[in-house]
Coordinates of C-alpha atoms and ligand atoms in Angstrom, one line a residue:
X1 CA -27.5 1.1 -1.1
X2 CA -30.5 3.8 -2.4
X3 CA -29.2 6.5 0.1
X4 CA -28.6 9.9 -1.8
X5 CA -26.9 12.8 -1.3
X6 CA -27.9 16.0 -2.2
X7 CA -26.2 19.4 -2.9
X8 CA -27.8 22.4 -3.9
X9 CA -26.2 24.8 -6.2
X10 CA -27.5 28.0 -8.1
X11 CA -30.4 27.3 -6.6
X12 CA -30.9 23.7 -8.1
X13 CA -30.7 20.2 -6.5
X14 CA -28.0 17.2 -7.6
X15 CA -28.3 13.9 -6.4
X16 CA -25.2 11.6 -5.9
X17 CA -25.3 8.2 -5.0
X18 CA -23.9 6.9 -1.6
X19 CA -21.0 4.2 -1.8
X20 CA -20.5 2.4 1.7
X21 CA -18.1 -0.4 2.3
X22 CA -17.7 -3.3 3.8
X23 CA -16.8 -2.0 7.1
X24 CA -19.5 0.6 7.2
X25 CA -17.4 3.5 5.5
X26 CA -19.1 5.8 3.0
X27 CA -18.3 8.3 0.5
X28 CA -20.8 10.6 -2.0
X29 CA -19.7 9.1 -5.3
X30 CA -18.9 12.6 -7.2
X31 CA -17.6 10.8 -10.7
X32 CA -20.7 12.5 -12.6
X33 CA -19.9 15.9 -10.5
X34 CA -18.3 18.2 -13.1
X35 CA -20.5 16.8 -16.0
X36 CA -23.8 17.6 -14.3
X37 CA -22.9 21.0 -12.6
X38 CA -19.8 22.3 -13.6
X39 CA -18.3 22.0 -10.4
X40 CA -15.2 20.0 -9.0
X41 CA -14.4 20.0 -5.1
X42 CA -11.2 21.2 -3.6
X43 CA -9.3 19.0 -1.2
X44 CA -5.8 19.2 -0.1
X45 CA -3.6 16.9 0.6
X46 CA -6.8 14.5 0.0
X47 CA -7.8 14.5 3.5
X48 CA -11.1 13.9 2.6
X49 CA -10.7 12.1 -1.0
X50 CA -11.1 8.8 -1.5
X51 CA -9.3 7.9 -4.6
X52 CA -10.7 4.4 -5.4
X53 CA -12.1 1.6 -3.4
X54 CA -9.8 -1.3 -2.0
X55 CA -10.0 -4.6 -0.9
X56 CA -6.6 -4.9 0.5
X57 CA -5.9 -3.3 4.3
X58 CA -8.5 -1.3 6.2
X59 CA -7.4 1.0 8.8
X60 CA -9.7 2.4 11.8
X61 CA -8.7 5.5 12.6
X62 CA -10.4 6.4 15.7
X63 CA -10.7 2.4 16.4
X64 CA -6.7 1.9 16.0
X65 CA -7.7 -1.1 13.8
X66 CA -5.6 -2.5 11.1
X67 CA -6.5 -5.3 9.1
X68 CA -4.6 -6.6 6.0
X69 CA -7.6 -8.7 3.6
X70 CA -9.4 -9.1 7.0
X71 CA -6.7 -10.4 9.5
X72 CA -5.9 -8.3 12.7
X73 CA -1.7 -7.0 12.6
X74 CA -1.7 -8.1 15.8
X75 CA -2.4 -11.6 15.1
X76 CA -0.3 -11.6 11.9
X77 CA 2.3 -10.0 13.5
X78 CA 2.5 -12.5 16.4
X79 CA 2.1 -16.2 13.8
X80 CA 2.6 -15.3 10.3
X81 CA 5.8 -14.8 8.4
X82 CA 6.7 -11.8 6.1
X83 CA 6.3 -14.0 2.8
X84 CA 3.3 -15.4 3.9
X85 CA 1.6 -11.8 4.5
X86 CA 3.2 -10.7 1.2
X87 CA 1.2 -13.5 -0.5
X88 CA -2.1 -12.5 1.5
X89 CA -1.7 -9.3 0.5
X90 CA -0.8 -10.2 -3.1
X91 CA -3.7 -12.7 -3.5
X92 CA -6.2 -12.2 -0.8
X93 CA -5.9 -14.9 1.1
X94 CA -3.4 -17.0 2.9
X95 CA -1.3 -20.0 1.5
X96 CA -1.9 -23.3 1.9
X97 CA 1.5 -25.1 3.0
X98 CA 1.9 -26.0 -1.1
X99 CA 1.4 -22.1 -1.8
X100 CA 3.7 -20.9 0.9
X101 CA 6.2 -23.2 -0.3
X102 CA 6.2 -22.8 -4.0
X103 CA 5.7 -19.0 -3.5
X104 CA 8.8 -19.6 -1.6
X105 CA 10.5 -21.5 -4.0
X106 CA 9.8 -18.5 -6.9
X107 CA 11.2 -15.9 -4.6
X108 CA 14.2 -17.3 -3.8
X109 CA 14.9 -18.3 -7.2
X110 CA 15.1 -14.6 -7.9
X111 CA 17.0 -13.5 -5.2
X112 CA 20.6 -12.9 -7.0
X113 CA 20.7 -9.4 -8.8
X114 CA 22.4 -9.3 -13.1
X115 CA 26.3 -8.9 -11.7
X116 CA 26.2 -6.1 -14.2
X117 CA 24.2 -4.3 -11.8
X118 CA 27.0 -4.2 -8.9
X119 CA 29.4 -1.6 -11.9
X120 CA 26.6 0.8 -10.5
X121 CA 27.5 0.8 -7.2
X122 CA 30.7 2.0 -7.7
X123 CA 30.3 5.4 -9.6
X124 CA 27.8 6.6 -6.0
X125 CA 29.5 8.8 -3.6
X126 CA 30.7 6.7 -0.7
X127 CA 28.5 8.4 1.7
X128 CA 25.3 8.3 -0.7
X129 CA 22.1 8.0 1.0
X130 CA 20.8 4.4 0.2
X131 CA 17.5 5.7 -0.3
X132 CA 18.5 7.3 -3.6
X133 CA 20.2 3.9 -4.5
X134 CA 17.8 1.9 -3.7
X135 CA 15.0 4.0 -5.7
X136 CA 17.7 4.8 -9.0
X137 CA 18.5 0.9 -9.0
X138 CA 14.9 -0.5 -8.4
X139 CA 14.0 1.7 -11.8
X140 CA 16.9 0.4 -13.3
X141 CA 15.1 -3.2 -13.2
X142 CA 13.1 -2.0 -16.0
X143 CA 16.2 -1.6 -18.3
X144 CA 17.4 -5.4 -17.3
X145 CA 13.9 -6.8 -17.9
X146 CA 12.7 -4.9 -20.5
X147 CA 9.7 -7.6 -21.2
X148 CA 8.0 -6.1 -17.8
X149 CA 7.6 -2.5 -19.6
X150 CA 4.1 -3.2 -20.8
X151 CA 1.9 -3.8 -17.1
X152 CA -0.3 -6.2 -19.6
X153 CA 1.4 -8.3 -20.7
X154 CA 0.9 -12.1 -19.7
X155 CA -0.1 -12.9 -16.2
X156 CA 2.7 -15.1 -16.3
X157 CA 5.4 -12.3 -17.1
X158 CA 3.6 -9.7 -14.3
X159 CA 3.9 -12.5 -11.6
X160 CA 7.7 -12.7 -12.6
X161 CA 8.1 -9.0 -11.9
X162 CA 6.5 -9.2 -8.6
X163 CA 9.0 -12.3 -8.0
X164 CA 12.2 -10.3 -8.9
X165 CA 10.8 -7.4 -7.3
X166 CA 10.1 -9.2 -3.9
X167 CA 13.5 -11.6 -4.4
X168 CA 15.7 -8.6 -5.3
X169 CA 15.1 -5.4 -2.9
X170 CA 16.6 -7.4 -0.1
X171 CA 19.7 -8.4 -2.5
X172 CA 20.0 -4.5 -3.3
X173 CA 19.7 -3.4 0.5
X174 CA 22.4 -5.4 1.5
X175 CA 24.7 -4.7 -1.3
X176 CA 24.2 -0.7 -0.9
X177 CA 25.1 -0.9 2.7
X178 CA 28.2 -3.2 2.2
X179 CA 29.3 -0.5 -0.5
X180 CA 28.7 2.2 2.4
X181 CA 31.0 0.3 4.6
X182 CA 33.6 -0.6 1.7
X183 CA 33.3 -4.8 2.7
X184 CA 32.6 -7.3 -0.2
X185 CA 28.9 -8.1 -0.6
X186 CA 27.5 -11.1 0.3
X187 CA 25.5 -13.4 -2.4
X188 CA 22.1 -14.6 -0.8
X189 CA 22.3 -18.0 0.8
X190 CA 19.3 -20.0 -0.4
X191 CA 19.4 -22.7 1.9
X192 CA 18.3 -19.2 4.5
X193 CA 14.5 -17.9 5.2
X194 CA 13.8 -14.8 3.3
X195 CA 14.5 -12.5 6.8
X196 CA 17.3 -14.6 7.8
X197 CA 18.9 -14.5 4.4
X198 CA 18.9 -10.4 4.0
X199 CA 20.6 -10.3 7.9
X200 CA 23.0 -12.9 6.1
X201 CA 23.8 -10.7 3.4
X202 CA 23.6 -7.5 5.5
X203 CA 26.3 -8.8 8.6
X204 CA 28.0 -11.6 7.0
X205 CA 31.5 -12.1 5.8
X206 CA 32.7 -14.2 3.1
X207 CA 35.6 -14.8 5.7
X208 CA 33.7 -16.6 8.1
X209 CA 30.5 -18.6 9.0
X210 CA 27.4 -15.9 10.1
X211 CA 25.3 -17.5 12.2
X212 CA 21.2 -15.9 12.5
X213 CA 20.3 -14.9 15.6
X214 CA 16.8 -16.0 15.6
X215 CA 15.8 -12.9 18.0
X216 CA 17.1 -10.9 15.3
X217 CA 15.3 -12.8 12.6
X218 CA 11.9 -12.6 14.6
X219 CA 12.1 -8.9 15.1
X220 CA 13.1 -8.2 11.5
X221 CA 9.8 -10.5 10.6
X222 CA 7.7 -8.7 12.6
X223 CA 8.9 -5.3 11.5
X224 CA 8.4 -6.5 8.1
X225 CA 4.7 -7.3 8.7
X226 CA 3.8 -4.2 10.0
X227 CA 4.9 -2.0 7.5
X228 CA 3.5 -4.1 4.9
X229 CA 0.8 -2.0 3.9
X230 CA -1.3 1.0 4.5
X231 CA -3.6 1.2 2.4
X232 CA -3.8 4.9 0.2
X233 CA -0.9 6.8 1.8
X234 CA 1.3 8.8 0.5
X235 CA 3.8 6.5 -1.2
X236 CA 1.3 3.6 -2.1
X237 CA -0.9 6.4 -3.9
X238 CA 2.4 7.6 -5.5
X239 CA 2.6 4.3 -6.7
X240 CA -0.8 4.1 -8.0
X241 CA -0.6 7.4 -9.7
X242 CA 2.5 6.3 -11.6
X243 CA 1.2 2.9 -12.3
X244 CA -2.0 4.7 -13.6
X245 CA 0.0 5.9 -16.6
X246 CA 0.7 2.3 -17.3
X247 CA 4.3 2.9 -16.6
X248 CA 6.4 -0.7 -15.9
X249 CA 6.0 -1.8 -12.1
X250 CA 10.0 -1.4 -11.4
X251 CA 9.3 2.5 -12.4
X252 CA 6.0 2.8 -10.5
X253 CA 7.9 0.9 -6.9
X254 CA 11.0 3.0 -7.6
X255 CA 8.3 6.3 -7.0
X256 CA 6.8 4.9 -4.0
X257 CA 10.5 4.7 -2.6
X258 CA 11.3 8.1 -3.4
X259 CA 7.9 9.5 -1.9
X260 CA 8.2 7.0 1.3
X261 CA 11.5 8.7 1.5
X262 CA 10.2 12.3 2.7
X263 CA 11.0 13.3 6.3
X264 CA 7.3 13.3 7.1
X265 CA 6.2 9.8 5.7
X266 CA 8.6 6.7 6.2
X267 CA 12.2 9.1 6.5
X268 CA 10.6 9.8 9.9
X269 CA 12.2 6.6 11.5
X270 CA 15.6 8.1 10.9
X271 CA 14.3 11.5 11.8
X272 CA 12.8 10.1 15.1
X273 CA 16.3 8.5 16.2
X274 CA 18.2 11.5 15.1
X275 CA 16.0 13.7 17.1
X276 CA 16.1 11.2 20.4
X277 CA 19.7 11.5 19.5
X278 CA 20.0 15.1 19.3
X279 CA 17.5 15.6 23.0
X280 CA 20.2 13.2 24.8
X281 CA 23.1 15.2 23.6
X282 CA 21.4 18.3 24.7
X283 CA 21.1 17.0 28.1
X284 CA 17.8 15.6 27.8
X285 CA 15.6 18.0 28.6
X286 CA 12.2 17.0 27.6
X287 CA 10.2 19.8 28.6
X288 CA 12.3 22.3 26.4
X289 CA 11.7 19.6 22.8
X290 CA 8.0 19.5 23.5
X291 CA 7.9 22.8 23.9
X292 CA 10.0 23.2 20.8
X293 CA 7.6 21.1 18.8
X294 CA 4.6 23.4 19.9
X295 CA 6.0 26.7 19.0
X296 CA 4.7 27.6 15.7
X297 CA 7.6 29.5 15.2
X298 CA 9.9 26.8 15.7
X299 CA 10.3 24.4 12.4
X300 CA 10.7 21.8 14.7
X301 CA 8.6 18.7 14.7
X302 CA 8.5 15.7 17.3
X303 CA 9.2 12.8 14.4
X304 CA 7.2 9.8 15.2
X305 CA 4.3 11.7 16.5
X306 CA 1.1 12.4 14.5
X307 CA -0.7 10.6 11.8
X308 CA -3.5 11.5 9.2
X309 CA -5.5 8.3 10.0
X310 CA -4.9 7.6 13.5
X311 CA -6.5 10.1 16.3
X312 CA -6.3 7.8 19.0
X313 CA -3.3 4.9 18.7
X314 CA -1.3 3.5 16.0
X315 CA -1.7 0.0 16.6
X316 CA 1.8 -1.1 15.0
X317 CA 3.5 1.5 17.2
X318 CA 1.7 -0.6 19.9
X319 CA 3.2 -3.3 19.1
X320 CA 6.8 -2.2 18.1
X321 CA 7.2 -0.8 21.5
X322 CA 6.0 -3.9 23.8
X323 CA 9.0 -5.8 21.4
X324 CA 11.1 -3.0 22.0
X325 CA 11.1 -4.2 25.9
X326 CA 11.1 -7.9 24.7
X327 CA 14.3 -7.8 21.9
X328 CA 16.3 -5.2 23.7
X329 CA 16.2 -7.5 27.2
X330 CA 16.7 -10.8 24.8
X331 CA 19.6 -8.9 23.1
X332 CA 20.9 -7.7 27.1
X333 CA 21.4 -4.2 25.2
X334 CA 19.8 -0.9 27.6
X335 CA 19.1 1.7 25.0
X336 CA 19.0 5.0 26.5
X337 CA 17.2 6.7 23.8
X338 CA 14.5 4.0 24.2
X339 CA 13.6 5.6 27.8
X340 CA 14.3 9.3 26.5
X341 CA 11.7 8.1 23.7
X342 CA 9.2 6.6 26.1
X343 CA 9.8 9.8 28.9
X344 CA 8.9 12.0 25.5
X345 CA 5.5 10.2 25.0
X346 CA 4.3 10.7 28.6
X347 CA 4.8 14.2 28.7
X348 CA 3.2 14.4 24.9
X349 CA 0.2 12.9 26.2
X350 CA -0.2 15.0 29.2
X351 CA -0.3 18.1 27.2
X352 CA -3.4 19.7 25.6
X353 CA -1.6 20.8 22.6
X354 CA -0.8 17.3 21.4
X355 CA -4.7 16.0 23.2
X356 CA -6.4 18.7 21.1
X357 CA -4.8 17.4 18.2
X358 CA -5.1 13.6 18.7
X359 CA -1.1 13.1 18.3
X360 CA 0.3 10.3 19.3
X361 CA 3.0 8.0 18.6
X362 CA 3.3 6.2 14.9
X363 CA 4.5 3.3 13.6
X364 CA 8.6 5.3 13.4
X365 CA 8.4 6.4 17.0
X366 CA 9.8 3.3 18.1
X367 CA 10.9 1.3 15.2
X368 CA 13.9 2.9 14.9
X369 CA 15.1 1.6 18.2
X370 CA 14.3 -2.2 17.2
X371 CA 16.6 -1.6 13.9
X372 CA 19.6 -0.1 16.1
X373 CA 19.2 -3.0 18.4
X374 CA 19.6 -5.1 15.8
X375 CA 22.8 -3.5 13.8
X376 CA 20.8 -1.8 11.0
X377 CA 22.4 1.6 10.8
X378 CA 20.3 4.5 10.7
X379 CA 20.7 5.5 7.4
X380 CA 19.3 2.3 6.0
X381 CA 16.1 2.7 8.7
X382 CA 13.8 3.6 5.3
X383 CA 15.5 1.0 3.7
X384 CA 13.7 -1.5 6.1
X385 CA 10.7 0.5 5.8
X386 CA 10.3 0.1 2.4
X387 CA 11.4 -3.6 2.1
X388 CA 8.0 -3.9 4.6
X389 CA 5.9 -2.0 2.2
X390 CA 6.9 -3.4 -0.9
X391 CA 4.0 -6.1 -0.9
X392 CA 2.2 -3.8 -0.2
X393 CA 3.0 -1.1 -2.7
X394 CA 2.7 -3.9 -5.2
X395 CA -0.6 -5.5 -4.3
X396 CA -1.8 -1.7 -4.5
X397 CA -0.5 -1.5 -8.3
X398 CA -2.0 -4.9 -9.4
X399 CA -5.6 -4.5 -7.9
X400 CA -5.8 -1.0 -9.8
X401 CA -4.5 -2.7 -13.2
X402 CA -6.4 -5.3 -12.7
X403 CA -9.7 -3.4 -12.2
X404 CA -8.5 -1.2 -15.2
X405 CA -8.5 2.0 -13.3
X406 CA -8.1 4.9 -15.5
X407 CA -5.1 6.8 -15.6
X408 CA -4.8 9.2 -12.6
X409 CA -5.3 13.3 -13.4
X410 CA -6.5 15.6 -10.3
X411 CA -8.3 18.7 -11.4
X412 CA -7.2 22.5 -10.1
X413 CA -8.9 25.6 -9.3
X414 CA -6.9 28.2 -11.0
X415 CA -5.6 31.3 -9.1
X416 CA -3.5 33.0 -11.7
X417 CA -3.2 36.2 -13.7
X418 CA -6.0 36.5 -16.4
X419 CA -5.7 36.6 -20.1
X420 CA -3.8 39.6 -21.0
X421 CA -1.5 39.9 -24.6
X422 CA 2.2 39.8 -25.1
X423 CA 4.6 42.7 -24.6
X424 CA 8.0 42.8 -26.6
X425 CA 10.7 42.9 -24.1
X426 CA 11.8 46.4 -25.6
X427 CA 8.6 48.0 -24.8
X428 CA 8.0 46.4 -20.9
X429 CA 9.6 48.4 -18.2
Ligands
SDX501 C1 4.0 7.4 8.1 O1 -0.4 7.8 5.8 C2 0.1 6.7 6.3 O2 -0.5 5.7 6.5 C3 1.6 6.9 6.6 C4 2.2 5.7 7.4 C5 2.3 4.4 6.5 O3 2.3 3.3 7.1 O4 2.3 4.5 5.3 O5 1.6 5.5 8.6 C6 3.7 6.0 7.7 O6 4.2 8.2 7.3 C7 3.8 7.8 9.5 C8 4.0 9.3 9.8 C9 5.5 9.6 9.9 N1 5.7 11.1 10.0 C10 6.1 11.7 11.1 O7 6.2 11.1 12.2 C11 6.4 13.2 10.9 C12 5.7 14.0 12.1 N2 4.3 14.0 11.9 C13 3.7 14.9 11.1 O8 4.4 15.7 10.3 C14 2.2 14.8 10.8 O9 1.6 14.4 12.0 C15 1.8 13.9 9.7 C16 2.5 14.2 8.4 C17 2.1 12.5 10.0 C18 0.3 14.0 9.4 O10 0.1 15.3 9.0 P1 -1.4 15.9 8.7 O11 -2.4 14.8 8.8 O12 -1.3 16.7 7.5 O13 -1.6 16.8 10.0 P2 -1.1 18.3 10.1 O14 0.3 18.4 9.6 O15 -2.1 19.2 9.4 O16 -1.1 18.5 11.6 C19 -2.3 18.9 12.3 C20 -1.8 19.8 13.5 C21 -1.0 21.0 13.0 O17 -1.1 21.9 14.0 P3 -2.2 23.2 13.7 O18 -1.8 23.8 12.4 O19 -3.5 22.6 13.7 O20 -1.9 24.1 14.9 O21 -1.0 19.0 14.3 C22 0.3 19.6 14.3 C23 0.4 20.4 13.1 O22 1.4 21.5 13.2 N3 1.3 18.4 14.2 C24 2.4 18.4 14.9 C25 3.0 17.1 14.6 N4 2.2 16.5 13.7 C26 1.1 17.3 13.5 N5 3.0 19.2 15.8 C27 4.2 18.8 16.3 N6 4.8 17.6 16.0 C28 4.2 16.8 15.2 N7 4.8 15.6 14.9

């Protein structure tokens, strides 16, 4: 591409080359900024910053497109299954029936967690949030294994990692929530699919034969698709960041858990059914929360609503909510908070304030409805979000060690107090 940018500064011209993608998106390319005029740029929250370039998901804001390496969600969420998106996303493309199967086979091979591990989850607070397990334990990994610390090592001991990684998380899930509850923890049954397996070791018993609800198992696979990736937000660049250091993978997930945690990236889910909660206690009056989530004075925020990318639909939110209909009329369960929740868009929609600023539902507005349905309490609700998005967190990692990305380091403009000397405590004031 010979297309040029220009900026003029103290009266003299720069020239920056253009980068432009595959699908027609372009950026200045500003690498040789700071070396030719001294300048940096000032961005935050990196709403205009593209950190690096990606081959993995594209995402169409204004379109509502997502594609993971090239394939529709909507069509992978309707015929693929989770472990056959995590390899696409892994590899680039999908399995053939041999790849799927052996990719299969290495997966569940991993699946059981070191029994030394379960002494840990003794010593957490009964009531501890099993976000802050799951992110403490994932790390811990790194102290079991510790042939994965160096990200270079042989291809052969990275692709392990990624096995453990991808076999374990569901393994760890389950056992947290068990420990919540105070039952014994289910080992994972290998003769299961990898879905069917974790709602095994989530709502078995060892005192009786579990049998899969396969409505349950083809929800949880299609929740599991759609959160698979997302290309750079928050947590997947937190995982980047880390990763950049050339910090073990276990370490660099176990950040991307702890940012996906925050109330306004993936804790929304649990925020959005707390807050549906909270309006039908209060007598459901919508009017008054929409109002609530205008007032600038008001803290409060209408969870599942808004997105950086998306200024038109999320297309995963899209999708959860037509299964939302489907599962909960399979299931024979009427949610109310599913009606309060679909009452709250219409009036959100109507009203200029959330028109002006092209809010509309996300992928948590509705998911968390699909996860009660199914007997996932709402506490574990990230939980699921981040078993989704751990292909996808670790696809991130691997494409930016494998294109030997150098270690991230943001610059600043500083705002502080000037040089000025040192005064002995006895002589300030
Ligand atoms: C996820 O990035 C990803 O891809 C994330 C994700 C993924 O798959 O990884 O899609 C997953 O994190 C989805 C988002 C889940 N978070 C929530 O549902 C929390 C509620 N939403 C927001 O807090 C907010 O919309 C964000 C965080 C999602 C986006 O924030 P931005 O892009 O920084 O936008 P902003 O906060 O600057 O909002 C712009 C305006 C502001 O009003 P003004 O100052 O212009 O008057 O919109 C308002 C905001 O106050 N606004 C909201 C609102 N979201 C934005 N007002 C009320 N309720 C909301 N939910």
């Amino acid at each position: 591409m010979s297309e040029k940018a220009t900026i003029t500064l103290d009266g003299q011209t720069y020239e920056f080359p253009i980068v432009e993608g595959t699908e027609g998106e372009k950026a200045i390319d500003i690498s040789s900024l700071r070396a030719e005029t001294g300048y940096i740029t000032l961005d935050f929250g990196y709403k205009n910053t593209g950190a690096t370039t990606s081959s993995i998901t594209f995402l169409d804001g204004e379109a509502g497109i997502l594609h993971y390496r090239g394939y529709p969600i909507e069509q992978l969420a309707e015929q693929a299954s989770f472990l056959e998106v995590a390899y696409l996303l892994l590899n680039g493309e999908l399995p053939n029936a041999k790849q799927l199967q052996e990719f299969e086979g290495n997966i569940r091979y991993h699946s059981l967690v070191h029994e030394d591990m379960k002494r840990f989850f003794e010593f957490y607070p009964s009531n501890a949030h099993p976000m802050g397990i799951l992110a403490a334990m994932v790390n811990s990994f790194s102290t079991f294994y510790p042939k994965s610390q160096d990200p270079n090592r042989s291809i052969k001991d990275v692709e392990r990692t990624i096995f453990r990684l991808i076999a374990k998380m569901p393994t760890l899930a389950a056992i947290s929530y068990k420990n919540n509850l105070g039952h014994p923890y289910m080992y994972p049954n290998n003769r299961l699919g990898y879905v069917e397996n974790f709602i095994h070791m989530m709502f078995g018993l060892p005192t009786e034969d579990y049998e899969v609800d396969p409505v349950v198992a083809d929800a949880l696979n299609k929740l599991l698709i759609l959160h698979a990736d997302h290309e750079q937000n928050c947590s997947a660049s937190t995982v980047r960041i880390v990763g950049s250091s050339q910090a073990n993978l276990y370490s660099s997930i176990s950040a991307g858990i702890a940012a996906l945690w925050g109330p306004l990236h993936g804790g929304a889910n649990q925020e959005v059914i707390e807050m549906l909660e909270a309006i039908r206690n209060d007598g459901s009056d919508l009017e008054k929360w929409v109002n609530k989530a205008k007032d600038k004075n008001d803290p409060f925020r209408l969870f599942g609503f808004g997105h950086r990318v998306y200024k038109n639909f999320d297309p995963r939110a899209r999708i959860i909510k037509k299964s939302c209909d489907d599962i909960l009329k399979k299931m024979g369960i009427n949610d109310p908070v599913l009606d309060i929740a679909k009452q709250l868009e219409e009036i959100a929609l109507r009203d200029d304030y959330f028109i002006e600023r092209k809010l509309y539902p996300n992928v948590d507005f509705y998911s968390g409805i699909i996860y009660r349905a199914i007997g996932i309490p709402t506490r574990m609700f990230t939980v699921m979000f981040a078993l989704g998005r751990l292909p996808g967190w670790i696809a991130q990692w691997k494409e930016m060690v494998e294109n030997k990305e150098p270690i991230g380091r943001p610059r600043q403009i500083y705002t502080g107090a000037t040089k000025r000397d040192y005064v002995p405590v006895k002589d300030r004031k």
